[in-house]
PDB file of C-alpha atoms in Angstrom:
ATOM      1  CA  MET A 178      87.478-212.159  16.359  1.00  0.00           C
ATOM      2  CA  LYS A 179      84.952-210.762  18.855  1.00  0.00           C
ATOM      3  CA  ALA A 180      82.485-208.218  17.488  1.00  0.00           C
ATOM      4  CA  GLU A 181      82.691-204.716  18.926  1.00  0.00           C
ATOM      5  CA  LEU A 182      80.568-204.353  22.045  1.00  0.00           C
ATOM      6  CA  THR A 183      77.809-201.716  21.854  1.00  0.00           C
ATOM      7  CA  TRP A 184      76.973-199.471  24.806  1.00  0.00           C
ATOM      8  CA  GLN A 185      73.588-201.192  25.037  1.00  0.00           C
ATOM      9  CA  GLU A 186      75.210-204.637  25.283  1.00  0.00           C
ATOM     10  CA  ALA A 187      77.703-203.324  27.853  1.00  0.00           C
ATOM     11  CA  LYS A 188      74.840-201.947  29.956  1.00  0.00           C
ATOM     12  CA  VAL A 189      72.909-205.243  29.798  1.00  0.00           C
ATOM     13  CA  GLN A 190      76.014-207.194  30.871  1.00  0.00           C
ATOM     14  CA  ALA A 191      76.808-204.823  33.764  1.00  0.00           C
ATOM     15  CA  GLN A 192      73.211-204.878  35.018  1.00  0.00           C
ATOM     16  CA  ALA A 193      73.139-208.676  34.799  1.00  0.00           C
ATOM     17  CA  MET A 194      76.263-208.839  36.962  1.00  0.00           C
ATOM     18  CA  GLU A 195      74.686-206.420  39.474  1.00  0.00           C
ATOM     19  CA  LEU A 196      71.751-208.845  39.770  1.00  0.00           C
ATOM     20  CA  GLU A 197      74.101-211.840  40.019  1.00  0.00           C
ATOM     21  CA  ILE A 198      75.780-210.164  43.000  1.00  0.00           C
ATOM     22  CA  THR A 199      72.371-209.270  44.468  1.00  0.00           C
ATOM     23  CA  ALA A 200      71.338-212.935  44.264  1.00  0.00           C
ATOM     24  CA  LEU A 201      74.164-213.765  46.709  1.00  0.00           C
ATOM     25  CA  ILE A 202      72.508-211.690  49.450  1.00  0.00           C
ATOM     26  CA  PRO A 203      70.460-213.974  51.715  1.00  0.00           C
ATOM     27  CA  LYS A 204      66.790-213.869  50.682  1.00  0.00           C
ATOM     28  CA  ASP A 205      65.616-213.415  54.277  1.00  0.00           C
ATOM     29  CA  ALA A 206      67.820-210.302  54.606  1.00  0.00           C
ATOM     30  CA  ALA A 207      66.810-208.470  51.425  1.00  0.00           C
ATOM     31  CA  VAL A 208      63.794-206.192  51.867  1.00  0.00           C
ATOM     32  CA  SER A 209      63.928-204.397  48.508  1.00  0.00           C
ATOM     33  CA  ILE A 210      66.086-204.173  45.384  1.00  0.00           C
ATOM     34  CA  ASP A 211      66.386-200.966  43.364  1.00  0.00           C
ATOM     35  CA  GLN A 212      68.329-201.333  40.139  1.00  0.00           C
ATOM     36  CA  LYS A 213      68.813-197.990  38.400  1.00  0.00           C
ATOM     37  CA  MET A 214      67.653-198.200  34.793  1.00  0.00           C
ATOM     38  CA  LYS A 215      69.864-195.323  33.672  1.00  0.00           C
ATOM     39  CA  GLY A 216      73.560-194.794  34.138  1.00  0.00           C
ATOM     40  CA  VAL A 217      76.361-192.659  32.760  1.00  0.00           C
ATOM     41  CA  LEU A 218      79.300-193.185  30.454  1.00  0.00           C
ATOM     42  CA  LEU A 219      82.819-192.614  31.761  1.00  0.00           C
ATOM     43  CA  SER A 220      86.040-192.590  29.761  1.00  0.00           C
ATOM     44  CA  CYS A 221      88.243-195.672  29.763  1.00  0.00           C
ATOM     45  CA  ASN A 222      90.828-194.004  27.535  1.00  0.00           C
ATOM     46  CA  LYS A 223      90.954-191.511  24.633  1.00  0.00           C
ATOM     47  CA  THR A 224      88.707-193.600  22.394  1.00  0.00           C
ATOM     48  CA  GLN A 225      86.614-195.815  24.676  1.00  0.00           C
ATOM     49  CA  HIS A 226      83.991-195.494  27.406  1.00  0.00           C
ATOM     50  CA  ASN A 227      82.250-197.758  29.879  1.00  0.00           C
ATOM     51  CA  TRP A 228      78.684-197.740  31.213  1.00  0.00           C
ATOM     52  CA  ASN A 229      78.329-197.104  34.968  1.00  0.00           C
ATOM     53  CA  GLY A 230      75.251-197.830  37.064  1.00  0.00           C
ATOM     54  CA  SER A 231      74.168-199.206  40.421  1.00  0.00           C
ATOM     55  CA  THR A 232      71.792-201.399  42.365  1.00  0.00           C
ATOM     56  CA  THR A 233      70.822-200.757  45.974  1.00  0.00           C
ATOM     57  CA  VAL A 234      69.550-203.534  48.234  1.00  0.00           C
ATOM     58  CA  MET A 235      67.786-202.551  51.448  1.00  0.00           C
ATOM     59  CA  VAL A 236      68.199-205.192  54.140  1.00  0.00           C
ATOM     60  CA  ALA A 237      66.165-205.939  57.245  1.00  0.00           C
ATOM     61  CA  ASP A 238      66.904-204.034  60.460  1.00  0.00           C
ATOM     62  CA  GLY A 239      69.638-205.713  62.439  1.00  0.00           C
ATOM     63  CA  THR A 240      71.242-207.368  59.408  1.00  0.00           C
ATOM     64  CA  LYS A 241      75.025-207.458  59.668  1.00  0.00           C
ATOM     65  CA  ILE A 242      76.232-206.264  56.266  1.00  0.00           C
ATOM     66  CA  GLU A 243      79.978-206.923  56.531  1.00  0.00           C
ATOM     67  CA  PRO A 244      79.578-210.743  56.689  1.00  0.00           C
ATOM     68  CA  ILE A 245      77.362-210.579  53.576  1.00  0.00           C
ATOM     69  CA  VAL A 246      79.967-208.550  51.676  1.00  0.00           C
ATOM     70  CA  LYS A 247      82.705-210.956  52.849  1.00  0.00           C
ATOM     71  CA  ALA A 248      80.639-213.931  51.588  1.00  0.00           C
ATOM     72  CA  ILE A 249      80.279-212.231  48.188  1.00  0.00           C
ATOM     73  CA  GLU A 250      84.052-211.663  48.200  1.00  0.00           C
ATOM     74  CA  ALA A 251      84.687-215.350  48.961  1.00  0.00           C
ATOM     75  CA  HIS A 252      82.305-216.421  46.178  1.00  0.00           C
ATOM     76  CA  TYR A 253      84.107-214.421  43.494  1.00  0.00           C
ATOM     77  CA  ARG A 254      87.590-215.319  44.763  1.00  0.00           C
ATOM     78  CA  ALA A 255      86.585-219.008  44.615  1.00  0.00           C
ATOM     79  CA  ASN A 256      85.487-218.445  41.012  1.00  0.00           C
ATOM     80  CA  GLY A 257      88.890-217.047  40.050  1.00  0.00           C
ATOM     81  CA  LEU A 258      88.084-213.343  39.780  1.00  0.00           C
ATOM     82  CA  ASN A 259      90.398-210.668  41.110  1.00  0.00           C
ATOM     83  CA  VAL A 260      88.868-209.116  44.246  1.00  0.00           C
ATOM     84  CA  SER A 261      90.418-206.256  46.204  1.00  0.00           C
ATOM     85  CA  VAL A 262      89.359-205.098  49.665  1.00  0.00           C
ATOM     86  CA  ASP A 263      89.427-201.781  51.470  1.00  0.00           C
ATOM     87  CA  ARG A 264      87.216-199.559  53.611  1.00  0.00           C
ATOM     88  CA  ASN A 265      84.974-196.833  52.205  1.00  0.00           C
ATOM     89  CA  VAL A 266      84.800-193.257  53.556  1.00  0.00           C
ATOM     90  CA  ASN A 267      82.527-194.487  56.365  1.00  0.00           C
ATOM     91  CA  GLU A 268      85.036-197.243  57.238  1.00  0.00           C
ATOM     92  CA  ASN A 269      82.652-199.936  55.958  1.00  0.00           C
ATOM     93  CA  TYR A 270      84.115-203.094  54.409  1.00  0.00           C
ATOM     94  CA  ARG A 271      84.197-202.719  50.611  1.00  0.00           C
ATOM     95  CA  ILE A 272      85.164-205.086  47.824  1.00  0.00           C
ATOM     96  CA  GLN A 273      85.954-204.451  44.188  1.00  0.00           C
ATOM     97  CA  ILE A 274      85.441-207.342  41.777  1.00  0.00           C
ATOM     98  CA  ASP A 275      87.524-207.022  38.615  1.00  0.00           C
ATOM     99  CA  PRO A 276      86.608-209.417  35.813  1.00  0.00           C
ATOM    100  CA  PRO A 277      89.265-209.751  33.097  1.00  0.00           C
ATOM    101  CA  ALA A 278      87.518-207.433  30.598  1.00  0.00           C
ATOM    102  CA  PRO A 279      89.167-203.985  30.368  1.00  0.00           C
ATOM    103  CA  GLY A 280      87.269-201.364  32.366  1.00  0.00           C
ATOM    104  CA  GLU A 281      84.825-203.788  33.957  1.00  0.00           C
ATOM    105  CA  SER A 282      84.478-203.672  37.756  1.00  0.00           C
ATOM    106  CA  TYR A 283      81.887-203.982  40.512  1.00  0.00           C
ATOM    107  CA  ILE A 284      82.119-202.322  43.916  1.00  0.00           C
ATOM    108  CA  ASP A 285      80.070-203.781  46.752  1.00  0.00           C
ATOM    109  CA  SER A 286      79.768-202.293  50.243  1.00  0.00           C
ATOM    110  CA  GLU A 287      77.452-200.989  52.879  1.00  0.00           C
ATOM    111  CA  GLY A 288      75.735-197.961  51.402  1.00  0.00           C
ATOM    112  CA  LEU A 289      75.566-194.420  52.698  1.00  0.00           C
ATOM    113  CA  SER A 290      72.311-195.130  54.541  1.00  0.00           C
ATOM    114  CA  PRO A 291      71.837-197.739  57.279  1.00  0.00           C
ATOM    115  CA  ASN A 292      70.548-201.138  56.122  1.00  0.00           C
ATOM    116  CA  GLU A 293      71.767-200.559  52.568  1.00  0.00           C
ATOM    117  CA  ILE A 294      74.085-202.591  50.351  1.00  0.00           C
ATOM    118  CA  ARG A 295      75.202-200.731  47.237  1.00  0.00           C
ATOM    119  CA  ILE A 296      76.556-202.410  44.133  1.00  0.00           C
ATOM    120  CA  ALA A 297      78.199-199.967  41.738  1.00  0.00           C
ATOM    121  CA  SER A 298      79.064-201.258  38.281  1.00  0.00           C
ATOM    122  CA  GLY A 299      81.329-200.323  35.423  1.00  0.00           C
ATOM    123  CA  SER A 300      80.999-202.231  32.173  1.00  0.00           C
ATOM    124  CA  GLU A 301      83.635-203.483  29.817  1.00  0.00           C
ATOM    125  CA  CYS A 302      85.095-200.697  27.646  1.00  0.00           C
ATOM    126  CA  PHE A 303      83.589-200.045  24.209  1.00  0.00           C
ATOM    127  CA  THR A 304      83.803-197.531  21.383  1.00  0.00           C
ATOM    128  CA  LEU A 305      80.830-195.239  20.845  1.00  0.00           C
ATOM    129  CA  PRO A 306      79.547-194.902  17.290  1.00  0.00           C
ATOM    130  CA  GLU A 307      80.546-191.737  15.462  1.00  0.00           C
ATOM    131  CA  GLY A 308      78.312-188.810  16.424  1.00  0.00           C
ATOM    132  CA  ILE A 309      77.089-190.175  19.782  1.00  0.00           C
ATOM    133  CA  TYR A 310      77.783-187.682  22.571  1.00  0.00           C
ATOM    134  CA  PRO A 311      78.841-189.505  25.786  1.00  0.00           C
ATOM    135  CA  GLY A 312      77.166-187.020  28.177  1.00  0.00           C
ATOM    136  CA  GLY A 313      73.776-187.488  29.750  1.00  0.00           C
ATOM    137  CA  ASP A 314      71.887-190.609  30.813  1.00  0.00           C
ATOM    138  CA  PHE A 315      72.336-193.962  29.108  1.00  0.00           C
TER     139      PHE A 315
END
């Protein structure tokens, strides 16, 4: 039987996946990578939460972001993960990668600013220890 996942382990796993996705962005396109060190906990259900964070990659002027996001989509589809596609509020191509773990997902799209790719993460669900308040930064 698998040991219960801690929020710290969930955070480490989600941030590792953010960086795995970031590594698929062509090196000559990426200008900077900003992985947020703190995130928040959201409810999965009445007893469990997941850790949510993000990484932002600034790309060089003139970089076409949609083909990069589509290549990331193809990579994860080829590796057997469930990937859904839609358009964000700015009509930019957006993918959601859903690994099999409950609650875990990664959303990748052009960010709110030009030349920005944003990777939002949600970890696998876990149970907080008794007495830990889920509000605030984690």
